[in-house]
Short mmCIF file of C-alpha atoms in Angstrom, two decimals:
data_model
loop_
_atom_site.label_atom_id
_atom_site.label_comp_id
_atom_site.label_asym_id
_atom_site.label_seq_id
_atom_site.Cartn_x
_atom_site.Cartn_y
_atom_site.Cartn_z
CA UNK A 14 6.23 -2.56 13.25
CA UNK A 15 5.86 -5.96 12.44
CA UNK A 16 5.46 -7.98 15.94
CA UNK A 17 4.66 -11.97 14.75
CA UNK A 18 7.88 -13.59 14.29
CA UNK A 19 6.44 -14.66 10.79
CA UNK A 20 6.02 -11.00 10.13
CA UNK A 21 9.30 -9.62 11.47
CA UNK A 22 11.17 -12.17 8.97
CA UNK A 23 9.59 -11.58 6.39
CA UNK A 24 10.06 -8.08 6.77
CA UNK A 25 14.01 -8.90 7.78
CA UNK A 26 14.62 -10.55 4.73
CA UNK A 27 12.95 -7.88 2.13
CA UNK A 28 15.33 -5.27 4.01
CA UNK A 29 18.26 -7.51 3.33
CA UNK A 30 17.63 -8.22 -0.04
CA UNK A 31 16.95 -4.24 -0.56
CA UNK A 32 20.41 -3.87 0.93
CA UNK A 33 22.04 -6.49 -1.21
CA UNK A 34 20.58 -4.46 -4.15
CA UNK A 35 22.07 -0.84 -2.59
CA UNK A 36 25.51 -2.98 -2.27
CA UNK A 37 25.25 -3.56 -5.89
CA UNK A 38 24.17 0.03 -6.66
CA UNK A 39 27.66 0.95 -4.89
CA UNK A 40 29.90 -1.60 -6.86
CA UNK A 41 28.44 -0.06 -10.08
CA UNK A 42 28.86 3.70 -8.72
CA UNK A 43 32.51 2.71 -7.84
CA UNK A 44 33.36 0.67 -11.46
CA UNK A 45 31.95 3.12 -13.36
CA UNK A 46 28.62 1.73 -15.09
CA UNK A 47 26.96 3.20 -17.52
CA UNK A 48 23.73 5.59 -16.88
CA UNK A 49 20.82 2.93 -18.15
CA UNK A 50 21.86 -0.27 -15.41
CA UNK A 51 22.30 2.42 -12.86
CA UNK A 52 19.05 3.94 -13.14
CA UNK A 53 17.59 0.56 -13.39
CA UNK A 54 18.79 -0.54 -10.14
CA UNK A 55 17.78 2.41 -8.75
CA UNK A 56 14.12 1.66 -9.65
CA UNK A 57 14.69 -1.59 -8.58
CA UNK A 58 15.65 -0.57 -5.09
CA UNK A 59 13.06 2.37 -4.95
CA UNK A 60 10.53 -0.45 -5.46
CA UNK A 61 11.61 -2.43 -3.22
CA UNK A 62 11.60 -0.16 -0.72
CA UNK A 63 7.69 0.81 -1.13
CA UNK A 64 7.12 -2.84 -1.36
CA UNK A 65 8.34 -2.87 2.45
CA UNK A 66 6.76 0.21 3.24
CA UNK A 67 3.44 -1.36 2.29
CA UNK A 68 3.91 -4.48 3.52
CA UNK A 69 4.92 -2.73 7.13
CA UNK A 70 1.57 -0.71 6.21
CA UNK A 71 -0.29 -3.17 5.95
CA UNK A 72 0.53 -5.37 9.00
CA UNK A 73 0.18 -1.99 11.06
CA UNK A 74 -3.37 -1.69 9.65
CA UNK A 75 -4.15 -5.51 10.21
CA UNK A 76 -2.98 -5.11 13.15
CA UNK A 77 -4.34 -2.31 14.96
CA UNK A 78 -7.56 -2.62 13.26
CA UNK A 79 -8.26 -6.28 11.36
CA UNK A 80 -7.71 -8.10 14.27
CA UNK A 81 -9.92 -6.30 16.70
CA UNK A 82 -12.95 -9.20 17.41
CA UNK A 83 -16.26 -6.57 17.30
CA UNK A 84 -14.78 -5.15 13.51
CA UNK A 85 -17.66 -5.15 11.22
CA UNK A 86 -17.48 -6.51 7.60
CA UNK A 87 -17.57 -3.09 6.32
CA UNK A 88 -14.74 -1.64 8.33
CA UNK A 89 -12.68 -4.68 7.38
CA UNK A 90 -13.81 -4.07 3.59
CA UNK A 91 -12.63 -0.61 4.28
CA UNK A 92 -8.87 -1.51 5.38
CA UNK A 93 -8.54 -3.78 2.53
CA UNK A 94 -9.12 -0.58 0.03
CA UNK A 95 -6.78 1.11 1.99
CA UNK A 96 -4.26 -1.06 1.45
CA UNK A 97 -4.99 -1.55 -2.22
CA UNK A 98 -4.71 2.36 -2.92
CA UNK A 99 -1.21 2.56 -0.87
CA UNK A 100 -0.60 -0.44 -2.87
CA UNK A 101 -1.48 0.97 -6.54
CA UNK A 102 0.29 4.41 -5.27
CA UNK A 103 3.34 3.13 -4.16
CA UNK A 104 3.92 1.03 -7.10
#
């Protein structure tokens, strides 16, 4: 969980904007749209989401493991390859 108040906002505003996009997805459910914008938004919105889920990821791992003041350049190295395979993955 993000716990810097830089952190926690940015994390606040991707949820919002995700939930913006869901509001959307609902107004186009309700009017009828056509299949192709629908499905679009839904990829929109399922990326968004694993873009938050990796950002939250990747403060967690920062976090609990980055910041620690004995962390040698490998382990660091290590969490950074992490996060770029949840990355890639996600995507």
């Amino acid at each position: 969980m993000p716990h810097t108040p830089e952190d926690k906002k940015k994390a606040l505003t991707r949820l919002r904007r995700i939930k913006g996009q869901c509001d959307a997805l609902e107004r186009a459910l309700e009017s009828g749209a056509d299949c192709p914008p629908v499905l679009q938004q839904l990829a929109a919105i399922r990326g968004a989401v694993n873009g938050l889920m990796s950002e939250v990821m990747g403060m967690y791992l920062h976090e609990e493991f980055g910041s620690a003041p004995n962390l040698e350049a490998g382990k660091k190295k290590s969490i950074e390859t992490i996060l770029s395979l949840v990355r890639t993955y996600l995507k």
